[in-house]
Amino acid sequence: IAARSIANQVNTAVSTFAQNFSTAVKPQIIKSYASDNKEEMESLVYRSCKLTFGLMFVFTLPLYFEMDYVLGLWLKEVPEWAILFTRLVLLDTLIDSVNFPLKSAAQATGKIKIYQIVVGSIRIANFPISLIFLQFFNTPVVIFYIALVLTFISLVARLIIIKNLVGFKLIKILKKVFLPLIIAASLSFICIAKIHKYLGSGFVKLLLTTSISVFTWGLFFFFIVLSNKEKQSILLVIKAKF
């Protein structure tokens, strides 16, 4: 129980930033749909998915590698399973982060009933499925793996429902959003995994891991995830500032 509570507290602190950003974009998505500007709405949803995931990954990547040290600073005694539980909960929220803009798109149509029933049913299924699997696997971590699988299934369900409600093309969103995010995140993770063990120890290692993670993710996100138009917008903002 203690390990689960710690995992949830860390997850809440990290996910707040991504949720706040998604909440800020929601009115624009609804306004675009209401004005029948489907192209603008689609662009906003794609951009929001990328940026929400990007914000979550900024915190998740260094925390994943430095979880033992961070929890050690926070707690006198780190409960058993706390490190693994927290990593899995963060991963679950990272996957779920791209759902916030999709939910806004569904709400914009006003036809939210099917969306809520399907997604809610998948979420609720976590409890009975976990009970069944715990009969065969005598380890609490199985609950978190089931949650991860169901989060992925709910993401697929959301995409299919949004496709029917709004007319988004699945191939397009996979190509423009999910594939670039997967590639960029994988490359960032591999880079940090390769150099993490050479970064020393203690607080210095935490600072180096965080700095290198942010820099690496920033580069891959800019060059792989962002579209040419989005890159130009960012460069114009930087140019205007400096």
PDB file of C-alpha atoms in Angstrom:
ATOM      1  CA  ILE A   1       0.000   0.000   0.000  1.00  0.00           C
ATOM      2  CA  ALA A   2       2.829   2.385   0.906  1.00  0.00           C
ATOM      3  CA  ALA A   3       4.630   1.698  -2.375  1.00  0.00           C
ATOM      4  CA  ARG A   4       1.435   2.302  -4.390  1.00  0.00           C
ATOM      5  CA  SER A   5       0.749   5.531  -2.504  1.00  0.00           C
ATOM      6  CA  ILE A   6       4.258   6.831  -3.212  1.00  0.00           C
ATOM      7  CA  ALA A   7       3.935   5.939  -6.901  1.00  0.00           C
ATOM      8  CA  ASN A   8       0.635   7.827  -7.130  1.00  0.00           C
ATOM      9  CA  GLN A   9       2.039  10.929  -5.401  1.00  0.00           C
ATOM     10  CA  VAL A  10       5.016  11.122  -7.757  1.00  0.00           C
ATOM     11  CA  ASN A  11       2.760  10.544 -10.741  1.00  0.00           C
ATOM     12  CA  THR A  12       0.333  13.289  -9.663  1.00  0.00           C
ATOM     13  CA  ALA A  13       3.148  15.808  -9.291  1.00  0.00           C
ATOM     14  CA  VAL A  14       4.589  15.001 -12.721  1.00  0.00           C
ATOM     15  CA  SER A  15       1.341  14.701 -14.690  1.00  0.00           C
ATOM     16  CA  THR A  16      -0.101  18.003 -13.436  1.00  0.00           C
ATOM     17  CA  PHE A  17       1.931  20.013 -15.959  1.00  0.00           C
ATOM     18  CA  ALA A  18       0.726  17.993 -18.941  1.00  0.00           C
ATOM     19  CA  GLN A  19      -2.902  18.076 -17.769  1.00  0.00           C
ATOM     20  CA  ASN A  20      -2.810  21.851 -17.267  1.00  0.00           C
ATOM     21  CA  PHE A  21      -1.491  22.358 -20.782  1.00  0.00           C
ATOM     22  CA  SER A  22      -4.156  20.104 -22.253  1.00  0.00           C
ATOM     23  CA  THR A  23      -6.873  21.921 -20.304  1.00  0.00           C
ATOM     24  CA  ALA A  24      -5.672  25.254 -21.693  1.00  0.00           C
ATOM     25  CA  VAL A  25      -5.937  24.004 -25.284  1.00  0.00           C
ATOM     26  CA  LYS A  26      -9.376  22.400 -24.877  1.00  0.00           C
ATOM     27  CA  PRO A  27     -11.432  25.595 -25.518  1.00  0.00           C
ATOM     28  CA  GLN A  28      -9.584  26.175 -28.800  1.00  0.00           C
ATOM     29  CA  ILE A  29     -10.355  22.640 -29.975  1.00  0.00           C
ATOM     30  CA  ILE A  30     -14.046  23.051 -29.127  1.00  0.00           C
ATOM     31  CA  LYS A  31     -14.168  26.489 -30.793  1.00  0.00           C
ATOM     32  CA  SER A  32     -12.611  25.123 -34.007  1.00  0.00           C
ATOM     33  CA  TYR A  33     -15.185  22.329 -34.174  1.00  0.00           C
ATOM     34  CA  ALA A  34     -18.054  24.722 -33.444  1.00  0.00           C
ATOM     35  CA  SER A  35     -16.949  26.991 -36.300  1.00  0.00           C
ATOM     36  CA  ASP A  36     -16.739  23.944 -38.591  1.00  0.00           C
ATOM     37  CA  ASN A  37     -13.009  24.449 -39.074  1.00  0.00           C
ATOM     38  CA  LYS A  38     -12.097  20.745 -39.082  1.00  0.00           C
ATOM     39  CA  GLU A  39      -8.612  21.356 -40.479  1.00  0.00           C
ATOM     40  CA  GLU A  40      -7.708  23.747 -37.663  1.00  0.00           C
ATOM     41  CA  MET A  41      -9.218  21.387 -35.094  1.00  0.00           C
ATOM     42  CA  GLU A  42      -7.224  18.466 -36.442  1.00  0.00           C
ATOM     43  CA  SER A  43      -4.038  20.517 -36.344  1.00  0.00           C
ATOM     44  CA  LEU A  44      -4.726  21.562 -32.733  1.00  0.00           C
ATOM     45  CA  VAL A  45      -5.366  17.984 -31.625  1.00  0.00           C
ATOM     46  CA  TYR A  46      -2.191  16.704 -33.292  1.00  0.00           C
ATOM     47  CA  ARG A  47      -0.118  19.531 -31.836  1.00  0.00           C
ATOM     48  CA  SER A  48      -1.638  19.067 -28.381  1.00  0.00           C
ATOM     49  CA  CYS A  49      -0.961  15.318 -28.400  1.00  0.00           C
ATOM     50  CA  LYS A  50       2.679  15.935 -29.256  1.00  0.00           C
ATOM     51  CA  LEU A  51       3.234  18.729 -26.744  1.00  0.00           C
ATOM     52  CA  THR A  52       1.375  16.981 -23.901  1.00  0.00           C
ATOM     53  CA  PHE A  53       3.447  13.849 -24.398  1.00  0.00           C
ATOM     54  CA  GLY A  54       6.567  15.981 -24.762  1.00  0.00           C
ATOM     55  CA  LEU A  55       5.998  17.722 -21.422  1.00  0.00           C
ATOM     56  CA  MET A  56       5.385  14.416 -19.662  1.00  0.00           C
ATOM     57  CA  PHE A  57       8.482  12.828 -21.158  1.00  0.00           C
ATOM     58  CA  VAL A  58      10.703  15.725 -20.003  1.00  0.00           C
ATOM     59  CA  PHE A  59      10.032  14.639 -16.409  1.00  0.00           C
ATOM     60  CA  THR A  60       9.573  10.913 -16.959  1.00  0.00           C
ATOM     61  CA  LEU A  61      12.886  10.224 -18.703  1.00  0.00           C
ATOM     62  CA  PRO A  62      15.324  11.430 -15.989  1.00  0.00           C
ATOM     63  CA  LEU A  63      13.041  10.192 -13.202  1.00  0.00           C
ATOM     64  CA  TYR A  64      13.000   6.706 -14.698  1.00  0.00           C
ATOM     65  CA  PHE A  65      16.771   6.423 -14.436  1.00  0.00           C
ATOM     66  CA  GLU A  66      17.153   8.280 -11.132  1.00  0.00           C
ATOM     67  CA  MET A  67      14.076   6.923  -9.348  1.00  0.00           C
ATOM     68  CA  ASP A  68      16.058   5.108  -6.656  1.00  0.00           C
ATOM     69  CA  TYR A  69      18.034   8.247  -5.769  1.00  0.00           C
ATOM     70  CA  VAL A  70      15.010  10.586  -5.887  1.00  0.00           C
ATOM     71  CA  LEU A  71      12.900   8.348  -3.654  1.00  0.00           C
ATOM     72  CA  GLY A  72      15.896   7.916  -1.368  1.00  0.00           C
ATOM     73  CA  LEU A  73      16.116  11.706  -0.937  1.00  0.00           C
ATOM     74  CA  TRP A  74      12.401  11.983  -0.286  1.00  0.00           C
ATOM     75  CA  LEU A  75      11.957   9.012   2.070  1.00  0.00           C
ATOM     76  CA  LYS A  76      14.021   7.679   4.935  1.00  0.00           C
ATOM     77  CA  GLU A  77      13.202   4.121   3.919  1.00  0.00           C
ATOM     78  CA  VAL A  78      12.028   3.299   0.402  1.00  0.00           C
ATOM     79  CA  PRO A  79       9.281   0.616   0.569  1.00  0.00           C
ATOM     80  CA  GLU A  80       9.679  -2.582  -1.389  1.00  0.00           C
ATOM     81  CA  TRP A  81       8.296  -2.287  -4.919  1.00  0.00           C
ATOM     82  CA  ALA A  82       8.107   1.523  -4.709  1.00  0.00           C
ATOM     83  CA  ILE A  83      10.726   2.143  -7.422  1.00  0.00           C
ATOM     84  CA  LEU A  84       9.213  -0.313  -9.914  1.00  0.00           C
ATOM     85  CA  PHE A  85       5.641   0.760  -9.131  1.00  0.00           C
ATOM     86  CA  THR A  86       6.485   4.428  -9.671  1.00  0.00           C
ATOM     87  CA  ARG A  87       8.238   3.726 -12.966  1.00  0.00           C
ATOM     88  CA  LEU A  88       5.260   1.733 -14.252  1.00  0.00           C
ATOM     89  CA  VAL A  89       2.717   4.332 -13.121  1.00  0.00           C
ATOM     90  CA  LEU A  90       4.690   7.082 -14.861  1.00  0.00           C
ATOM     91  CA  LEU A  91       4.852   4.988 -18.029  1.00  0.00           C
ATOM     92  CA  ASP A  92       1.100   4.415 -17.847  1.00  0.00           C
ATOM     93  CA  THR A  93       0.447   8.157 -17.493  1.00  0.00           C
ATOM     94  CA  LEU A  94       2.883   8.906 -20.315  1.00  0.00           C
ATOM     95  CA  ILE A  95       0.875   6.713 -22.683  1.00  0.00           C
ATOM     96  CA  ASP A  96      -2.384   8.143 -21.360  1.00  0.00           C
ATOM     97  CA  SER A  97      -1.189  11.752 -21.778  1.00  0.00           C
ATOM     98  CA  VAL A  98      -1.994  11.776 -25.513  1.00  0.00           C
ATOM     99  CA  ASN A  99      -5.583  10.915 -24.614  1.00  0.00           C
ATOM    100  CA  PHE A 100      -6.326  14.349 -23.114  1.00  0.00           C
ATOM    101  CA  PRO A 101      -6.582  16.165 -26.504  1.00  0.00           C
ATOM    102  CA  LEU A 102      -8.502  13.226 -27.988  1.00  0.00           C
ATOM    103  CA  LYS A 103     -11.040  13.480 -25.180  1.00  0.00           C
ATOM    104  CA  SER A 104     -11.408  17.204 -25.891  1.00  0.00           C
ATOM    105  CA  ALA A 105     -12.110  16.410 -29.551  1.00  0.00           C
ATOM    106  CA  ALA A 106     -14.812  13.927 -28.559  1.00  0.00           C
ATOM    107  CA  GLN A 107     -16.385  16.417 -26.134  1.00  0.00           C
ATOM    108  CA  ALA A 108     -16.440  19.069 -28.851  1.00  0.00           C
ATOM    109  CA  THR A 109     -18.890  16.947 -30.869  1.00  0.00           C
ATOM    110  CA  GLY A 110     -21.290  16.635 -27.937  1.00  0.00           C
ATOM    111  CA  LYS A 111     -21.640  12.917 -28.759  1.00  0.00           C
ATOM    112  CA  ILE A 112     -19.716  11.707 -25.749  1.00  0.00           C
ATOM    113  CA  LYS A 113     -21.965   8.823 -24.653  1.00  0.00           C
ATOM    114  CA  ILE A 114     -20.321   6.021 -26.649  1.00  0.00           C
ATOM    115  CA  TYR A 115     -16.884   7.414 -25.875  1.00  0.00           C
ATOM    116  CA  GLN A 116     -17.537   7.383 -22.123  1.00  0.00           C
ATOM    117  CA  ILE A 117     -19.126   3.934 -22.129  1.00  0.00           C
ATOM    118  CA  VAL A 118     -16.329   2.263 -24.107  1.00  0.00           C
ATOM    119  CA  VAL A 119     -13.392   3.961 -22.392  1.00  0.00           C
ATOM    120  CA  GLY A 120     -15.007   3.690 -18.955  1.00  0.00           C
ATOM    121  CA  SER A 121     -15.671  -0.023 -19.440  1.00  0.00           C
ATOM    122  CA  ILE A 122     -12.053  -0.656 -20.402  1.00  0.00           C
ATOM    123  CA  ARG A 123     -10.857   1.239 -17.320  1.00  0.00           C
ATOM    124  CA  ILE A 124     -13.239  -0.576 -14.963  1.00  0.00           C
ATOM    125  CA  ALA A 125     -12.122  -3.931 -16.405  1.00  0.00           C
ATOM    126  CA  ASN A 126      -8.790  -3.399 -14.630  1.00  0.00           C
ATOM    127  CA  PHE A 127     -10.256  -4.581 -11.314  1.00  0.00           C
ATOM    128  CA  PRO A 128     -11.773  -7.960 -12.294  1.00  0.00           C
ATOM    129  CA  ILE A 129      -8.901  -8.794 -14.668  1.00  0.00           C
ATOM    130  CA  SER A 130      -6.352  -8.013 -11.950  1.00  0.00           C
ATOM    131  CA  LEU A 131      -8.194 -10.294  -9.502  1.00  0.00           C
ATOM    132  CA  ILE A 132      -8.094 -13.132 -12.016  1.00  0.00           C
ATOM    133  CA  PHE A 133      -4.406 -12.720 -12.810  1.00  0.00           C
ATOM    134  CA  LEU A 134      -3.458 -12.464  -9.137  1.00  0.00           C
ATOM    135  CA  GLN A 135      -4.750 -16.009  -8.725  1.00  0.00           C
ATOM    136  CA  PHE A 136      -2.038 -17.211 -11.113  1.00  0.00           C
ATOM    137  CA  PHE A 137       0.774 -14.697 -10.459  1.00  0.00           C
ATOM    138  CA  ASN A 138       1.548 -14.114  -6.813  1.00  0.00           C
ATOM    139  CA  THR A 139       3.090 -10.670  -7.306  1.00  0.00           C
ATOM    140  CA  PRO A 140       1.484  -7.224  -6.997  1.00  0.00           C
ATOM    141  CA  VAL A 141       3.335  -5.871 -10.044  1.00  0.00           C
ATOM    142  CA  VAL A 142       0.972  -7.787 -12.342  1.00  0.00           C
ATOM    143  CA  ILE A 143      -1.716  -5.169 -11.558  1.00  0.00           C
ATOM    144  CA  PHE A 144       0.437  -2.431 -13.082  1.00  0.00           C
ATOM    145  CA  TYR A 145       1.225  -4.437 -16.204  1.00  0.00           C
ATOM    146  CA  ILE A 146      -2.490  -5.053 -16.726  1.00  0.00           C
ATOM    147  CA  ALA A 147      -3.130  -1.313 -16.281  1.00  0.00           C
ATOM    148  CA  LEU A 148      -0.526  -0.575 -18.973  1.00  0.00           C
ATOM    149  CA  VAL A 149      -2.150  -2.982 -21.422  1.00  0.00           C
ATOM    150  CA  LEU A 150      -5.616  -1.547 -20.757  1.00  0.00           C
ATOM    151  CA  THR A 151      -4.324   2.016 -21.170  1.00  0.00           C
ATOM    152  CA  PHE A 152      -2.978   1.069 -24.580  1.00  0.00           C
ATOM    153  CA  ILE A 153      -6.269  -0.627 -25.508  1.00  0.00           C
ATOM    154  CA  SER A 154      -8.225   2.447 -24.388  1.00  0.00           C
ATOM    155  CA  LEU A 155      -5.972   4.621 -26.570  1.00  0.00           C
ATOM    156  CA  VAL A 156      -6.773   2.471 -29.598  1.00  0.00           C
ATOM    157  CA  ALA A 157     -10.479   2.613 -28.725  1.00  0.00           C
ATOM    158  CA  ARG A 158     -10.340   6.404 -28.423  1.00  0.00           C
ATOM    159  CA  LEU A 159      -8.700   6.735 -31.825  1.00  0.00           C
ATOM    160  CA  ILE A 160     -11.355   4.580 -33.474  1.00  0.00           C
ATOM    161  CA  ILE A 161     -14.191   6.513 -31.815  1.00  0.00           C
ATOM    162  CA  ILE A 162     -12.643   9.882 -32.714  1.00  0.00           C
ATOM    163  CA  LYS A 163     -12.268   8.666 -36.297  1.00  0.00           C
ATOM    164  CA  ASN A 164     -16.004   7.987 -36.441  1.00  0.00           C
ATOM    165  CA  LEU A 165     -17.042  11.158 -34.604  1.00  0.00           C
ATOM    166  CA  VAL A 166     -14.783  13.732 -36.226  1.00  0.00           C
ATOM    167  CA  GLY A 167     -13.441  12.019 -39.341  1.00  0.00           C
ATOM    168  CA  PHE A 168      -9.760  11.881 -38.409  1.00  0.00           C
ATOM    169  CA  LYS A 169      -7.781   9.436 -40.526  1.00  0.00           C
ATOM    170  CA  LEU A 170      -6.000   6.847 -38.384  1.00  0.00           C
ATOM    171  CA  ILE A 171      -3.087   6.487 -40.800  1.00  0.00           C
ATOM    172  CA  LYS A 172      -2.544  10.236 -40.750  1.00  0.00           C
ATOM    173  CA  ILE A 173      -2.479  10.565 -36.966  1.00  0.00           C
ATOM    174  CA  LEU A 174      -0.220   7.522 -36.660  1.00  0.00           C
ATOM    175  CA  LYS A 175       2.181   8.964 -39.214  1.00  0.00           C
ATOM    176  CA  LYS A 176       2.155  12.562 -37.966  1.00  0.00           C
ATOM    177  CA  VAL A 177       1.919  12.013 -34.203  1.00  0.00           C
ATOM    178  CA  PHE A 178       2.485   8.544 -32.796  1.00  0.00           C
ATOM    179  CA  LEU A 179       5.274   7.221 -35.001  1.00  0.00           C
ATOM    180  CA  PRO A 180       7.476  10.335 -34.576  1.00  0.00           C
ATOM    181  CA  LEU A 181       6.863  10.299 -30.806  1.00  0.00           C
ATOM    182  CA  ILE A 182       7.780   6.618 -30.525  1.00  0.00           C
ATOM    183  CA  ILE A 183      10.958   7.081 -32.560  1.00  0.00           C
ATOM    184  CA  ALA A 184      12.075  10.209 -30.688  1.00  0.00           C
ATOM    185  CA  ALA A 185      11.285   8.753 -27.252  1.00  0.00           C
ATOM    186  CA  SER A 186      13.049   5.473 -28.055  1.00  0.00           C
ATOM    187  CA  LEU A 187      16.189   7.230 -29.280  1.00  0.00           C
ATOM    188  CA  SER A 188      16.245   9.479 -26.196  1.00  0.00           C
ATOM    189  CA  PHE A 189      15.812   6.509 -23.874  1.00  0.00           C
ATOM    190  CA  ILE A 190      18.581   4.543 -25.595  1.00  0.00           C
ATOM    191  CA  CYS A 191      20.970   7.516 -25.450  1.00  0.00           C
ATOM    192  CA  ILE A 192      20.430   8.064 -21.724  1.00  0.00           C
ATOM    193  CA  ALA A 193      20.621   4.328 -21.000  1.00  0.00           C
ATOM    194  CA  LYS A 194      23.987   4.167 -22.761  1.00  0.00           C
ATOM    195  CA  ILE A 195      25.610   7.070 -20.902  1.00  0.00           C
ATOM    196  CA  HIS A 196      23.791   6.930 -17.544  1.00  0.00           C
ATOM    197  CA  LYS A 197      26.245   4.549 -15.893  1.00  0.00           C
ATOM    198  CA  TYR A 198      29.172   6.876 -16.697  1.00  0.00           C
ATOM    199  CA  LEU A 199      27.681   9.962 -15.021  1.00  0.00           C
ATOM    200  CA  GLY A 200      29.049   9.435 -11.513  1.00  0.00           C
ATOM    201  CA  SER A 201      26.778   9.140  -8.504  1.00  0.00           C
ATOM    202  CA  GLY A 202      24.585  11.068  -6.083  1.00  0.00           C
ATOM    203  CA  PHE A 203      23.223  14.545  -6.698  1.00  0.00           C
ATOM    204  CA  VAL A 204      25.760  15.273  -9.454  1.00  0.00           C
ATOM    205  CA  LYS A 205      24.494  12.239 -11.354  1.00  0.00           C
ATOM    206  CA  LEU A 206      20.900  13.441 -10.931  1.00  0.00           C
ATOM    207  CA  LEU A 207      21.763  16.881 -12.328  1.00  0.00           C
ATOM    208  CA  LEU A 208      23.727  15.447 -15.252  1.00  0.00           C
ATOM    209  CA  THR A 209      21.048  12.882 -16.068  1.00  0.00           C
ATOM    210  CA  THR A 210      18.324  15.553 -15.996  1.00  0.00           C
ATOM    211  CA  SER A 211      20.326  18.042 -18.076  1.00  0.00           C
ATOM    212  CA  ILE A 212      21.346  15.513 -20.714  1.00  0.00           C
ATOM    213  CA  SER A 213      17.824  14.028 -20.822  1.00  0.00           C
ATOM    214  CA  VAL A 214      16.207  17.429 -21.412  1.00  0.00           C
ATOM    215  CA  PHE A 215      18.785  18.374 -24.055  1.00  0.00           C
ATOM    216  CA  THR A 216      18.587  15.014 -25.854  1.00  0.00           C
ATOM    217  CA  TRP A 217      14.787  14.876 -25.789  1.00  0.00           C
ATOM    218  CA  GLY A 218      14.589  18.496 -26.923  1.00  0.00           C
ATOM    219  CA  LEU A 219      16.747  17.786 -29.969  1.00  0.00           C
ATOM    220  CA  PHE A 220      14.901  14.637 -31.011  1.00  0.00           C
ATOM    221  CA  PHE A 221      11.522  16.241 -30.351  1.00  0.00           C
ATOM    222  CA  PHE A 222      12.388  19.269 -32.470  1.00  0.00           C
ATOM    223  CA  PHE A 223      13.873  17.417 -35.442  1.00  0.00           C
ATOM    224  CA  ILE A 224      11.698  14.266 -35.467  1.00  0.00           C
ATOM    225  CA  VAL A 225       8.340  15.105 -33.870  1.00  0.00           C
ATOM    226  CA  LEU A 226       7.621  18.677 -34.918  1.00  0.00           C
ATOM    227  CA  SER A 227       6.369  19.469 -38.408  1.00  0.00           C
ATOM    228  CA  ASN A 228       8.172  22.009 -40.585  1.00  0.00           C
ATOM    229  CA  LYS A 229       5.502  24.607 -39.825  1.00  0.00           C
ATOM    230  CA  GLU A 230       5.865  24.037 -36.074  1.00  0.00           C
ATOM    231  CA  LYS A 231       9.659  24.305 -36.316  1.00  0.00           C
ATOM    232  CA  GLN A 232       9.367  27.596 -38.175  1.00  0.00           C
ATOM    233  CA  SER A 233       6.981  28.959 -35.531  1.00  0.00           C
ATOM    234  CA  ILE A 234       9.405  28.082 -32.734  1.00  0.00           C
ATOM    235  CA  LEU A 235      12.363  29.582 -34.587  1.00  0.00           C
ATOM    236  CA  LEU A 236      10.408  32.795 -35.168  1.00  0.00           C
ATOM    237  CA  VAL A 237       9.624  33.036 -31.442  1.00  0.00           C
ATOM    238  CA  ILE A 238      13.295  32.469 -30.549  1.00  0.00           C
ATOM    239  CA  LYS A 239      14.386  35.028 -33.137  1.00  0.00           C
ATOM    240  CA  ALA A 240      11.916  37.579 -31.764  1.00  0.00           C
ATOM    241  CA  LYS A 241      13.213  37.054 -28.221  1.00  0.00           C
ATOM    242  CA  PHE A 242      16.912  37.257 -28.987  1.00  0.00           C
TER     243      PHE A 242
END
